[in-house]
Each structure stands twice: as structure tokens, then as C-alpha cells.
Coordinates of C-alpha atoms and ligand atoms in Angstrom, one line a residue:
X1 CA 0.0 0.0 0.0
X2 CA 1.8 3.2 -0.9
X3 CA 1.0 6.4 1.4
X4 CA 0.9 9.6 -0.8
X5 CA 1.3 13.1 0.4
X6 CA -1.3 15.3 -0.7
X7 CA 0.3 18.1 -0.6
X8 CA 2.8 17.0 -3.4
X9 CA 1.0 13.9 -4.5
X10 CA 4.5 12.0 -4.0
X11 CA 4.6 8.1 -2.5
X12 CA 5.9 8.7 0.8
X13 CA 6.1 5.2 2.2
X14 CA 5.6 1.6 0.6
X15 CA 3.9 -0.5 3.5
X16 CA 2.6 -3.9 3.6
X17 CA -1.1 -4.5 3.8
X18 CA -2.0 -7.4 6.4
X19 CA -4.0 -10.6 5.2
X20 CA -6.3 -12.6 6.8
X21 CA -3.8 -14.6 8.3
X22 CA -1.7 -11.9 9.9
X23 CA -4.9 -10.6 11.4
X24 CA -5.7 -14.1 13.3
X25 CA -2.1 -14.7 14.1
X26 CA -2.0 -11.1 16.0
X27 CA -5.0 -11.5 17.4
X28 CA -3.8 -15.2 18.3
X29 CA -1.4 -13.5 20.1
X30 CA -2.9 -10.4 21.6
X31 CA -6.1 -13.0 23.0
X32 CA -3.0 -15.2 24.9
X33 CA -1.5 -12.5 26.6
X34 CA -4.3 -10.3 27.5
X35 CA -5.2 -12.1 30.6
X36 CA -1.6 -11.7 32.0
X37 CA -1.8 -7.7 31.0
X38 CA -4.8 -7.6 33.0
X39 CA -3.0 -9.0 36.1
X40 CA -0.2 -6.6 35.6
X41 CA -0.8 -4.1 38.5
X42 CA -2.7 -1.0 37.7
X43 CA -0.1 0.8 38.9
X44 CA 2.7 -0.4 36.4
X45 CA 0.0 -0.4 33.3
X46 CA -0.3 3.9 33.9
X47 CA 3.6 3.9 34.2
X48 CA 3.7 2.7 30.7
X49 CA 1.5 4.8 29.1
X50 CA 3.2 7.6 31.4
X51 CA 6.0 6.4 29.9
X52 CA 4.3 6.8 26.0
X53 CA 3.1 10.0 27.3
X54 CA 7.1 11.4 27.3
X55 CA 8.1 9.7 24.4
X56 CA 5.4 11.5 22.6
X57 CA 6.9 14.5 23.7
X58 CA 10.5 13.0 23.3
X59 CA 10.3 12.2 19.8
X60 CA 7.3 14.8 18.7
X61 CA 9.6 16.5 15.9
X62 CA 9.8 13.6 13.7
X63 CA 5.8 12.5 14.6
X64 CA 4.5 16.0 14.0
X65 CA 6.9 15.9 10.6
X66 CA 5.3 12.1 9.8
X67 CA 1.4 13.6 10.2
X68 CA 1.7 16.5 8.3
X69 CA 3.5 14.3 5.2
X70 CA 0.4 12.4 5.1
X71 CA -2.3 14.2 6.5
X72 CA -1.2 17.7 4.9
X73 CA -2.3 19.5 7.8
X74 CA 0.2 22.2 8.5
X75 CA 3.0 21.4 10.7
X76 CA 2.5 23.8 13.4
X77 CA -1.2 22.2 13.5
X78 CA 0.5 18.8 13.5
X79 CA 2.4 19.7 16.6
X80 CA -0.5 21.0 17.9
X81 CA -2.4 17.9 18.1
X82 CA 0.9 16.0 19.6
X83 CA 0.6 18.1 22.4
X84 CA -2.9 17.3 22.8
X85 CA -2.6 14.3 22.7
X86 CA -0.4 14.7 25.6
X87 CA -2.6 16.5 27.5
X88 CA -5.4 14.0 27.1
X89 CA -2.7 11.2 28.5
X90 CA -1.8 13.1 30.8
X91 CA -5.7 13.6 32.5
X92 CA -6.1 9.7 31.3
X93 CA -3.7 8.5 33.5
X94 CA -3.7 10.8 36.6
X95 CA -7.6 9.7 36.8
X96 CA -7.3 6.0 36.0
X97 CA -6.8 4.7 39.7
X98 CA -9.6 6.8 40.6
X99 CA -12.6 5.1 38.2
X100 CA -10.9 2.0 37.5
X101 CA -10.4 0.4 41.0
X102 CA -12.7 -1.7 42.9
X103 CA -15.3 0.7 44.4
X104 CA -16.9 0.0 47.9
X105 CA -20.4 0.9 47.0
X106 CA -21.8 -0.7 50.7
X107 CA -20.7 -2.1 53.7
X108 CA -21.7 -3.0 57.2
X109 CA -20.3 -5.9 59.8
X110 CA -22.5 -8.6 58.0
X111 CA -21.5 -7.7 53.9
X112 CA -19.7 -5.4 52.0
X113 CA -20.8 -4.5 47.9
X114 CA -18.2 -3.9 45.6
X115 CA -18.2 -3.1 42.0
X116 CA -15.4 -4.4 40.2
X117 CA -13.9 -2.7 36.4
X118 CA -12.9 -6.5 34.5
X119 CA -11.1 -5.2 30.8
X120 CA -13.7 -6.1 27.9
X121 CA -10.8 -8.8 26.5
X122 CA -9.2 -7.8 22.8
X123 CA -10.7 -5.1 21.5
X124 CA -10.7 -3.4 18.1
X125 CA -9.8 0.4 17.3
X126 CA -10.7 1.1 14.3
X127 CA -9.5 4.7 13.4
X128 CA -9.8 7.8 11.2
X129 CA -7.0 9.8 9.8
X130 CA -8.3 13.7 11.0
X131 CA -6.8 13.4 14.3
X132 CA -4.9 10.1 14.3
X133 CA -3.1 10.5 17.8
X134 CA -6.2 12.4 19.2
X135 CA -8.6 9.8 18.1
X136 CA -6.6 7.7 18.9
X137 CA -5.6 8.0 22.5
X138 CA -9.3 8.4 23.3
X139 CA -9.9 4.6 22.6
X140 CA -6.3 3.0 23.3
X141 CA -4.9 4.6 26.0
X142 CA -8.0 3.9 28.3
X143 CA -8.2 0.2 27.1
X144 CA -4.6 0.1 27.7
X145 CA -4.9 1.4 31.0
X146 CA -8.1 -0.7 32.0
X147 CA -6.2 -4.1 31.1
X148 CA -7.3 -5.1 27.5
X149 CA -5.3 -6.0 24.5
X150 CA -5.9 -3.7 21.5
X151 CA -5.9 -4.5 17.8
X152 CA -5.1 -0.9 16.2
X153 CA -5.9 -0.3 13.2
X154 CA -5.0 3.3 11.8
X155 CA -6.4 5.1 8.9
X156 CA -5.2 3.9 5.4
X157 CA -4.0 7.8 5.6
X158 CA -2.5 7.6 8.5
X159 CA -0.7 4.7 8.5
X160 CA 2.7 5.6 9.1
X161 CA 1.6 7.6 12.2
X162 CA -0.1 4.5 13.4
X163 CA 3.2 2.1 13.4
X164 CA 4.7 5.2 15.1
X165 CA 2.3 5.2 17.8
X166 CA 3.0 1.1 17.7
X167 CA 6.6 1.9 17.7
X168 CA 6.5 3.5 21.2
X169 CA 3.9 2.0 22.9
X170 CA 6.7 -0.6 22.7
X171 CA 9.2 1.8 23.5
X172 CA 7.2 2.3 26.7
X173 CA 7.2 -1.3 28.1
X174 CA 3.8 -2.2 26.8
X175 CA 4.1 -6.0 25.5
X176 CA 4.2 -6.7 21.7
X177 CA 1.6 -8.9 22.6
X178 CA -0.6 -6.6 23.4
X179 CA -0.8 -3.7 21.3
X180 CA -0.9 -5.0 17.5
X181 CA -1.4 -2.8 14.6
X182 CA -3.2 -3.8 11.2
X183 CA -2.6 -2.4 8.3
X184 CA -4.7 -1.6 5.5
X185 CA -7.8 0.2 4.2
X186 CA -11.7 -0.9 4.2
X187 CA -11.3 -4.3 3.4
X188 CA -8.6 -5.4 6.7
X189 CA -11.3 -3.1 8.6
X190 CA -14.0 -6.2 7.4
X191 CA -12.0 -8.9 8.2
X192 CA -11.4 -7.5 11.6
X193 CA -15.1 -7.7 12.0
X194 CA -15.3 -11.4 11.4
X195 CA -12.6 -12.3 14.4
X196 CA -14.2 -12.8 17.5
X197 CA -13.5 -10.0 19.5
X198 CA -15.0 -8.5 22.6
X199 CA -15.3 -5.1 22.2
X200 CA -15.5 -2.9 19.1
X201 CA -14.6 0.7 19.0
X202 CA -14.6 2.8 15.9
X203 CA -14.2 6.3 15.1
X204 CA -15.0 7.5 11.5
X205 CA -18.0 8.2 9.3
X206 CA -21.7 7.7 9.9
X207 CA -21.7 5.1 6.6
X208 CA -19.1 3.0 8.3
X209 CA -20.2 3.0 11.3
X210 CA -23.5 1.7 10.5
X211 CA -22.1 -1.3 8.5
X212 CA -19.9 -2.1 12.1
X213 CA -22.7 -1.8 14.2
X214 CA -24.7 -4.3 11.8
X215 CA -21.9 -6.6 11.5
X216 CA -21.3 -6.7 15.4
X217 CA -24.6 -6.6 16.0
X218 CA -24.6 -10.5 16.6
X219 CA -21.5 -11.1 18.7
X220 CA -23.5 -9.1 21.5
X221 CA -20.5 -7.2 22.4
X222 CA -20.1 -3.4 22.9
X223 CA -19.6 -1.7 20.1
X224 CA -18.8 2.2 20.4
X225 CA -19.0 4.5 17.4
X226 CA -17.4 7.9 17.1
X227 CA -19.4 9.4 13.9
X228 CA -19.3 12.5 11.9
X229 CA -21.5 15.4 12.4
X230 CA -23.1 18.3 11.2
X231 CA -22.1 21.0 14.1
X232 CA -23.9 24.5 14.3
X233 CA -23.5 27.5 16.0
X234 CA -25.8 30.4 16.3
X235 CA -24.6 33.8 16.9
X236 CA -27.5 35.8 18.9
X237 CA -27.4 39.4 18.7
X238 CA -26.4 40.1 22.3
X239 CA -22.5 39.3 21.4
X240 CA -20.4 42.5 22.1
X241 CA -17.3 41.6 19.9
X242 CA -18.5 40.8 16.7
X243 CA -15.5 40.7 14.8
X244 CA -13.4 38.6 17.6
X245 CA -16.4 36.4 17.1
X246 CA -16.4 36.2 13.7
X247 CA -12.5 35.6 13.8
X248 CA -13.1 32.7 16.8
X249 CA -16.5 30.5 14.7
X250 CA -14.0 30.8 11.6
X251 CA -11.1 29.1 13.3
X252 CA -13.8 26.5 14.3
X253 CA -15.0 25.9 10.7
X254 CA -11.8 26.2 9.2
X255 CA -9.0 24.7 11.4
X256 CA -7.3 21.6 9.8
X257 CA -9.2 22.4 6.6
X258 CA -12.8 21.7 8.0
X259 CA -11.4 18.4 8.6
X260 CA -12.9 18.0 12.3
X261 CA -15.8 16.0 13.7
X262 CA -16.5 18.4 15.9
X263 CA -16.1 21.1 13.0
X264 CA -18.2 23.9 12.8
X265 CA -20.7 23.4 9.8
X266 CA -24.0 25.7 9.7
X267 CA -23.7 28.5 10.9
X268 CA -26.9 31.3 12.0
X269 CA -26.5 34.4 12.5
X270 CA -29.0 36.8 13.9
X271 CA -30.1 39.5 11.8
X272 CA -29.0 42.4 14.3
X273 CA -25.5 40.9 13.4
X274 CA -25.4 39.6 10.1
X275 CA -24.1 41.8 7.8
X276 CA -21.2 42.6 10.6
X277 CA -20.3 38.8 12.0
X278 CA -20.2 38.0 7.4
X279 CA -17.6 40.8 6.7
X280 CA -15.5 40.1 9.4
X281 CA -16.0 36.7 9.0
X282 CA -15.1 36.5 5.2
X283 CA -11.9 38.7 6.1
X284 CA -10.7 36.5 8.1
X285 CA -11.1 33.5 6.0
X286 CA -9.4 35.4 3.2
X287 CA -6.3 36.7 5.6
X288 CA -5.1 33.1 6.1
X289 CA -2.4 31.7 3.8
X290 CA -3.0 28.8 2.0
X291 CA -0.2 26.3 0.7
X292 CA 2.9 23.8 1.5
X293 CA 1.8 22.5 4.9
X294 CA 5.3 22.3 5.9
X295 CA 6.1 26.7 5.3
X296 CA 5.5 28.5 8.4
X297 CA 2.3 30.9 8.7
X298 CA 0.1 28.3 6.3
X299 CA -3.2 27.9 8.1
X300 CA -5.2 25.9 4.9
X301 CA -2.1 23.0 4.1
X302 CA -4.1 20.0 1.7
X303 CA -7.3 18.0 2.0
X304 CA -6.3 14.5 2.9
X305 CA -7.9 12.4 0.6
X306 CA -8.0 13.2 -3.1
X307 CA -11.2 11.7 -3.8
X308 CA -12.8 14.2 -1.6
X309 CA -12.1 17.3 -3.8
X310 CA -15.1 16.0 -6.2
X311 CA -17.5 15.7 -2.7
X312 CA -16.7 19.4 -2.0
X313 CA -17.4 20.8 -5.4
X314 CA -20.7 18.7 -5.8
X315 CA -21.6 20.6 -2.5
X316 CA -20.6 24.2 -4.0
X317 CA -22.4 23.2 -7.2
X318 CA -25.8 22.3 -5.7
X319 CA -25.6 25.3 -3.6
X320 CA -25.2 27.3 -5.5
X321 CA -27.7 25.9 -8.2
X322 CA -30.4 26.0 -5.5
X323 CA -29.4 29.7 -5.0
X324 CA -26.7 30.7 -2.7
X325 CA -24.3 33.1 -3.1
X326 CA -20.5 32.6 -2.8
X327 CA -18.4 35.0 -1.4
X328 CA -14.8 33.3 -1.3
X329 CA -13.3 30.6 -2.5
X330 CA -15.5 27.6 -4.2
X331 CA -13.0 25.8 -6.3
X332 CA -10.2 23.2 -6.4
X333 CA -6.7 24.6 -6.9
X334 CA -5.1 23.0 -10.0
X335 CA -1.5 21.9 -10.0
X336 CA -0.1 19.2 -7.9
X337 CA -1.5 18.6 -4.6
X338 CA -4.9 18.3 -3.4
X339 CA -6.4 21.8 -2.5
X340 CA -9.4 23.8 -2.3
X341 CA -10.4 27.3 -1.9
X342 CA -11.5 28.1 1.7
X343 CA -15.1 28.7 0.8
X344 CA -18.3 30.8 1.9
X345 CA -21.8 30.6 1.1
X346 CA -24.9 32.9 2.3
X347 CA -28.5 32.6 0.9
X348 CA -28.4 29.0 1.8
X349 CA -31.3 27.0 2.9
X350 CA -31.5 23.3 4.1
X351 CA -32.3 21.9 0.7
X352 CA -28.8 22.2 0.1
X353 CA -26.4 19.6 0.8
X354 CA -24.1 22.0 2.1
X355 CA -26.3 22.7 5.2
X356 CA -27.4 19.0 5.4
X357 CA -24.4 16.5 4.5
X358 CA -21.1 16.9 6.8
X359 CA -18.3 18.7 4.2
X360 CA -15.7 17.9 6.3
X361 CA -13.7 20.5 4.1
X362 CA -13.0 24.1 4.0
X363 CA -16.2 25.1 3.2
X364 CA -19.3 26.5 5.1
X365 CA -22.8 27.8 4.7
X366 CA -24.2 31.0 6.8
X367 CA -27.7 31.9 7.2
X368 CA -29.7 34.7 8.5
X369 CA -32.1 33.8 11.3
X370 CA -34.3 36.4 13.3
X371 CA -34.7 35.3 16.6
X372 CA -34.0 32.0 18.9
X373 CA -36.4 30.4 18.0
X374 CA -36.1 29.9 14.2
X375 CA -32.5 29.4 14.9
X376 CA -33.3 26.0 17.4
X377 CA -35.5 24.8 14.7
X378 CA -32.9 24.8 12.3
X379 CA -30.2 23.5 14.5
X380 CA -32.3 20.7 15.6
X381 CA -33.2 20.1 12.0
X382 CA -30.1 17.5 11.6
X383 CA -29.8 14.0 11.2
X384 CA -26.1 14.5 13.2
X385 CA -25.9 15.3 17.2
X386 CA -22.6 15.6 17.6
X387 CA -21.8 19.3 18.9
X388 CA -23.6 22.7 18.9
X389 CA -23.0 26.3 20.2
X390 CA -24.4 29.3 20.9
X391 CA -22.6 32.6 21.3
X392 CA -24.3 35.1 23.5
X393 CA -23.5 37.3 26.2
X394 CA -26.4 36.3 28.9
X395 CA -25.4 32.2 29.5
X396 CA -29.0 32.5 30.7
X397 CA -30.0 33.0 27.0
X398 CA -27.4 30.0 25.6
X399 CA -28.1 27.0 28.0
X400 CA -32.0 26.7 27.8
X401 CA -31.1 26.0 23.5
X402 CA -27.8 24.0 24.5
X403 CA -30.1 21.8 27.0
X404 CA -33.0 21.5 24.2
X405 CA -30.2 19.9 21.4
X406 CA -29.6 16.8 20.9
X407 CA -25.8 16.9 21.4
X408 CA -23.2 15.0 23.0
X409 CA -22.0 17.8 24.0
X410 CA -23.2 22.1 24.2
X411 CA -20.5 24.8 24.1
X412 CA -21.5 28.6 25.2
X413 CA -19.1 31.1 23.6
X414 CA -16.8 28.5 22.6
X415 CA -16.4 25.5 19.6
X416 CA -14.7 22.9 18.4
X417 CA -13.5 22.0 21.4
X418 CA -12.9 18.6 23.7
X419 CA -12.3 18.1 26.9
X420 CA -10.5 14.8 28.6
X421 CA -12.4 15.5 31.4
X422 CA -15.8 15.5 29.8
X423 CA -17.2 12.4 27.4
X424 CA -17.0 12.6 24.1
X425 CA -20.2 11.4 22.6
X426 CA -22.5 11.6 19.3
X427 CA -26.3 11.0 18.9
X428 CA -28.1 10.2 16.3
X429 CA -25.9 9.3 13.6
X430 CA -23.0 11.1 15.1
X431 CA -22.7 7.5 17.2
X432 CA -22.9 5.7 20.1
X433 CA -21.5 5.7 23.8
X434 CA -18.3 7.7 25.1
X435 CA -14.9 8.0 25.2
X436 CA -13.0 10.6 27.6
X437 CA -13.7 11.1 31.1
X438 CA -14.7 9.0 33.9
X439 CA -17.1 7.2 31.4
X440 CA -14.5 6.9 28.9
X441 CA -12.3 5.0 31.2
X442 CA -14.9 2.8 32.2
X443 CA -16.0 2.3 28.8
X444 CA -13.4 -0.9 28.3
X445 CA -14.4 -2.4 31.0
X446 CA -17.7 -4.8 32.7
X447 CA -18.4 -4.0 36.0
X448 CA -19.0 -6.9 38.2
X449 CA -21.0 -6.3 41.5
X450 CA -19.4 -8.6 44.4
X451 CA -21.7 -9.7 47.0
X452 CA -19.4 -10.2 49.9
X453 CA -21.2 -11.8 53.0
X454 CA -19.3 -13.0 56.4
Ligands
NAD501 P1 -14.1 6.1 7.3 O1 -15.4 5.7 7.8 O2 -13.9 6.2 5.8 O3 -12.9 5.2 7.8 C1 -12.6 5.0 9.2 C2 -11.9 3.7 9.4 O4 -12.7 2.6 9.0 C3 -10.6 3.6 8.5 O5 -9.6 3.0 9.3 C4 -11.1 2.7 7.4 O6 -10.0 1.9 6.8 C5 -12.0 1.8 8.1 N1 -13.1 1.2 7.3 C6 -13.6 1.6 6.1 N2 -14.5 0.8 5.6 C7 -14.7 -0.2 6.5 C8 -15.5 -1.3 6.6 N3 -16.4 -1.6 5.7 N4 -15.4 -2.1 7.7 C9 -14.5 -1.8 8.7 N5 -13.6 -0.8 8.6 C10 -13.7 0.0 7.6 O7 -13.8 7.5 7.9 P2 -12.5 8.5 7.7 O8 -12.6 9.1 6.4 O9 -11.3 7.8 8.2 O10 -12.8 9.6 8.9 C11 -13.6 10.7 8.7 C12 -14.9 10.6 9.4 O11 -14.6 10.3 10.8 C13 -15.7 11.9 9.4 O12 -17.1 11.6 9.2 C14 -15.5 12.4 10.8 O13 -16.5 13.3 11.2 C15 -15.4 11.2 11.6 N6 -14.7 11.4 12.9 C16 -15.4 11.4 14.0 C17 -14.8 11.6 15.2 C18 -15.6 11.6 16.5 O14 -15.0 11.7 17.6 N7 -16.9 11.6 16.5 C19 -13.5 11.9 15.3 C20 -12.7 11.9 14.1 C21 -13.4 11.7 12.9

């Protein structure tokens, strides 16, 4: 399988693609030493990934350099999510001993009730490419931690960053035998569905997701899905810096190319506002260089996947067929590398695809709304429930609409933003059950309750 970079289009790396029978020898191997992970003291299993925590750090040139060669997000972004990464290892492991021991729930001189966190067994991550350490660490590092063995296996366009992450989990003393990473696109993805694993955990698009979930459906074993969405934000006319706004909602459509689950992608504007929050907006968009992810200053580096160029200008075409306006951007740039003009639409409507469909690409749609409540309709008007914000200056006036949503998760005066401390979660056909926090820990494990009488 080569890797290209889309930012020149060159083959960056030749790798070998697993086959069937790789896949059941490493998961041979990862089901006969999982038990003996599990016994490994809690203690020593968050030294290790302490350990992967520093050599993230240690060796985060040459990662950061890796990502943005097949990613073509720009380096400083690359870096960026290293040290997020990081961060969310860091709050991982400090909280692990706190949700993952036995908890005393009851006890008295005749019983005491315990609940105790067992690993699921061998689990599956089955990854995207956006955020490949960030995504990442979200399902590994907590199944790590809770005692399971882990077949990894990265994004087809982030491949090479997912034997780097192999490389030093190694590096950080966790067994070969438990930590094994498959290589390949869509079809090693299917054949990891037919082993018999105990927990599957997948982070990528809606269409995926649903053919896991059917596929699992019969093994009766959790199956967690981390989907795409279609995130709004609605700007109410009680914001007193319109333009820092307008600057801040941009960053959240538009940072790593649009590229984001949690990316902005409708936006409403109240009336009041509009035609300020859309100039400031637009010159913004248009101040931000675009080009060679790895030349300082670039903010818009390549879109990741080629393919995707044609997805981006069906959505331009239909919008603007259906009568939307453009007022930056809207093609692909020709030469070599895969890139496209940081694009913004007004006069849209939810006919079009652009408001309906995630993009997941530097484009967005921004419509006019004239109070609250025509702005909740059309943010609950989704088939998505990933994230959704609301910038206002009274948090009285943004939590009754943030409560209403059907989110996994509300921001006030803030975006495209996640927190380890808080789960990470999509509805609808943004997905199902949570990573991060306290749930996210105990999401890799079954909790057995222990009757203990005399
Ligand atoms: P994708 O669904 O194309 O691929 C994801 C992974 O699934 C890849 O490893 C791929 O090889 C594998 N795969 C593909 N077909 C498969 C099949 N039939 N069976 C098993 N595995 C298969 O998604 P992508 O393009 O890698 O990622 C982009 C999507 O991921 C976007 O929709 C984005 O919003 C979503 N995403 C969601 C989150 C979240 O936390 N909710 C985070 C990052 C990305």
C-alpha cells in the first residue's frame, strides 16, 4: 500500500497491507497475553502509558513531521495535536486509579458490595485519519490502562503515524503482545469484524459505522461508534465583539481544513449581526495563507484524501444551483496537490447539501435567522448530534437552547473543542456511547458487582 502526500501527490512510504492470516495470528497472540496484562498491577499499566506520554513529547519532531506528510495539515497544526494528545494522556492516566479500582459501593459488619472494572478482552480500534493520535488515544490509552489487548488499526491515511504510535507504545514497556497494529484500508477493517473480539470501537464516518454496528450486532459485544457530524453555531445578537467572534467561529469551521468532527458546519447568524459577523467573517477566511503545509504561517495546508475534492465541489455546485451566493473561495486549486479554496456561502437554505451533509472540508454555509427560536428549529433540523454552540452574552440566554439539542456535547461562547475530562459522545448518527472522562475510562471495562457476606 503506498502512502501519498497530498500536498505534493509524491509516495511517501511503501507498507505492507496485512492478510487474513496476519490478522488471526495477531489476534492469536494479543487474546493469549491479555489475561496476564490484566494481572499486571494497575499501577505499572499507567507507568507505561506515562512512559508513552514522554516519548510522545521526546520524539514529537519527527511525529509532527510524519502527520503533516500524510495528512497535509500544517506542521505547526500537527504539533499541535501531539501536544494534545499529551494533554489528554496526561488527565487519562492521573484519573485512571480513581474510576478503574474496585469501588466499595456498601458495607456493614454482616456484607460489603463492591463493583469491580474486568477489561472487555481484545478489542478493536478502528481509526480515522483527521486526528490520528487524538482519536486515537481516546480509545487505546484507556483500554490500555483498564487491562485489555488492542488491535489498532490506523487510517489507510495515517498509516505511518499508526506504526509510530506502535513503535513506542513498545518503546514504553507495553508487550508486543498486546498492542498489534493492522494495516490496511476498508477491506482489513471487514476482516477484523469477522474475528471474535470482545469489544468494538470505531471512530470515523456515519456510513461505516453503521455497516460495524450491523456486523457486530450478533456477537452481542459493545460496540462504540465515534461518527461525523453536522455542528452548528448560532450567533445571537447580544455578542459584544462581533468581529473577535467572527474571527473565533471561523477558526472553528476552518481549522485543519474543515477536517474535524467536531467542526463547525452551519452557521446562524441573527439579523442584528449579520451583515457585521459575514464581513469580518469573510476577512478572516481570506487573511489566512493557504499552501505547503510544511512553510510557516500556512493555516489551509491540503485536504487528505483526493477523492474528496469531487464531494466538496458537488456541494458548492448544488448550492449554488439552489441559489446561494459565494463569497470566497469555491474551487479546487489545479496543479499538484490536493487543495481547495477556503469557501463561503450565504443565501443558503437546508435543501442544500451544504447545510445538510457533513463537508468535512474548508467550506461552510451562513444563514440569517431572526430570533431563537427559528434558529433551534434549524439547529435541531439535523440528522447529526454531535456538537452545537451558541454565542451570547447572557449564559442564561445559551443553555436553555444548549439543554434542548440533541448533542453529546453544548458549548457557550466556545467550539470545536474537547475536553479529557468530559465524554465525548455523538447522537443520532453522530454515534454511540463515550470515550474521555470518567465514562471513557470505564468504557473498556464490565463492571462486576461482588456480594461479599461474612
Ligand atoms: P471512514 O469511515 O472512511 O474510515 C474510518 C476507518 O474505518 C478507517 O480505518 C477505514 O479503513 C475503516 N473502514 C472503512 N470501511 C470499513 C469497513 N467496511 N469495515 C471496517 N472498517 C472500515 O472515515 P474517515 O474518512 O477515516 O474519517 C472521517 C470521518 O470520521 C468523518 O465523518 C469524521 O467526522 C469522523 N470522525 C469522528 C470523530 C468523533 O470523535 N466523533 C473523530 C474523528 C473523525
Amino acid at each position: 500500500m503506498n502512502s501519498i502526500n497530498p500536498a505534493t501527490e509524491e509516495i511517501i512510504a511503501t507498507l505492507t497491507v496485512d492478510s487474513t492470516e496476519s490478522l488471526e495470528e495477531k489476534y492469536r497472540q494479543l487474546k493469549s497475553a491479555q489475561k496476564q496484562w490484566a494481572r499486571v498491577s494497575l499501577h505499572e499499566r499507567i507507568a507505561a502509558l506515562v512512559r508513552f506520554k514522554n516519548l510522545l513529547l521526546q520524539e514529537q519532531p519527527v511525529l509532527a513531521a510524519t502527520l503533516t506528510a500524510e495528512t497535509g495539515k500544517p506542521l505547526q497544526q500537527a504539533n499541535n495535536e501531539i501536544k494534545g494528545a499529551v494533554s489528554r494522556v496526561e488527565w487519562l492516566t492521573e484519573n485512571a486509579a480513581s474510576y478503574l479500582s474496585d469501588e466499595i459501593m456498601r458495607q456493614n459488619a454482616s456484607f460489603t458490595e463492591i463493583i469491580s472494572y474486568e477489561p472487555l478482552g481484545v478489542i478493536a480500534n478502528i481509526s480515522a485519519w483527521n486526528y490520528p493520535y487524538l482519536v486515537g488515544v481516546n480509545v487505546f490509552v484507556p483500554a490500555l490502562l483498564a487491562g485489555n489487548a488492542v488491535l489498532y488499526k490506523p487510517s489507510e491515511f495515517a498509516a505511518n503515524t499508526g506504526l509510530h504510535i506502535g513503535r513506542l507504545l513498545l518503546g514504553a514497556g507495553i508487550p508486543e503482545a498486546i498492542f498489534q497494529v493492522a494495516i490496511g484500508g476498508g477491506d482489513i477493517g471487514k476482516e477484523i469484524l469477522k474475528l471474535p473480539l470482545n469489544g468494538y470501537f470505531f471512530t470515523g464516518s456515519y456510513r461505516t459505522g453503521k455497516y460495524i454496528y450491523e456486523q457486530v450486532a450478533a456477537k452481542m459485544v459493545p460496540c462504540q461508534l465515534e461518527l461525523g457530524g453536522k455542528d452548528p453555531i448560532y450567533i445571537t445578537d447580544d455578542i459584544k465583539e462581533v468581529k473577535a467572534v467572527a474571527e473565533a467561529t471561523a477558526d472553528g469551521a476552518f481549522y485543519n481544513n474543515g477536517q474535524s468532527c467536531c467542526s463547525v458546519e452551519r452557521i446562524y447568524v441573527h439579523e442584528k449581526v449579520y451583515d457585521e459577523y459575514v464581513e469580518a467573517f469573510v476577512a478572516q477566511v481570506e487573511a489566512w495563507k493557504l499552501g505547503d503545509p510544511t512553510t510557516e504561517g500556512v493555516y489551509f495546508g491540503a485536504i487528505t484524501r483526493g477523492a474528496h475534492l469531487q464531494v466538496l465541489e458537488a456541494q458548492v455546485a448544488d448550492a449554488l444551483a439552489k441559489g446561494a451566493r459565494l463569497l470566497t473561495g469555491g474551487k479546487v486549486i489545479e496543479g499538484k496537490g490536493y487543495y481547495f479554496e477556503p469557501t463561503v456561502l450565504v443565501d443558503v437554505t437546508h435543501d442544500m447539501l451544504v447545510m445538510r451533509e457533513e463537508s468535512f472540508g474548508p467550506i461552510i454555509g451562513i444563514m440569517k435567522v431572526k430570533d431563537d427560536a427559528e434558529a433551534l428549529a434549524l439547529m435541531e433540523d439535523t440528522a447529526y448530534g454531535l456538537t452545537a454552540g451558541v454565542y451570547a452574552d447572557r449564559q442564561e440566554r445559551a443553555l436553555p437552547i444548549l439543554k434542548q439539542l440533541n448533542v453529546g456535547s453544548g458549548y457557550w461562547n466556545c467550539c470545536d473543542r474537547v475536553s479529557p475530562a468530559l465524554p465525548w459522545s455523538g447522537r443520532q448518527h453522530s454515534g454511540i456511547g463515550a470515550t474521555l472522562s470518567h465514562q471513557g475510562l470505564r468504557a473498556f471495562t464490565k463492571p462486576k458487582g461482588l456480594h461479599l457476606v461474612g
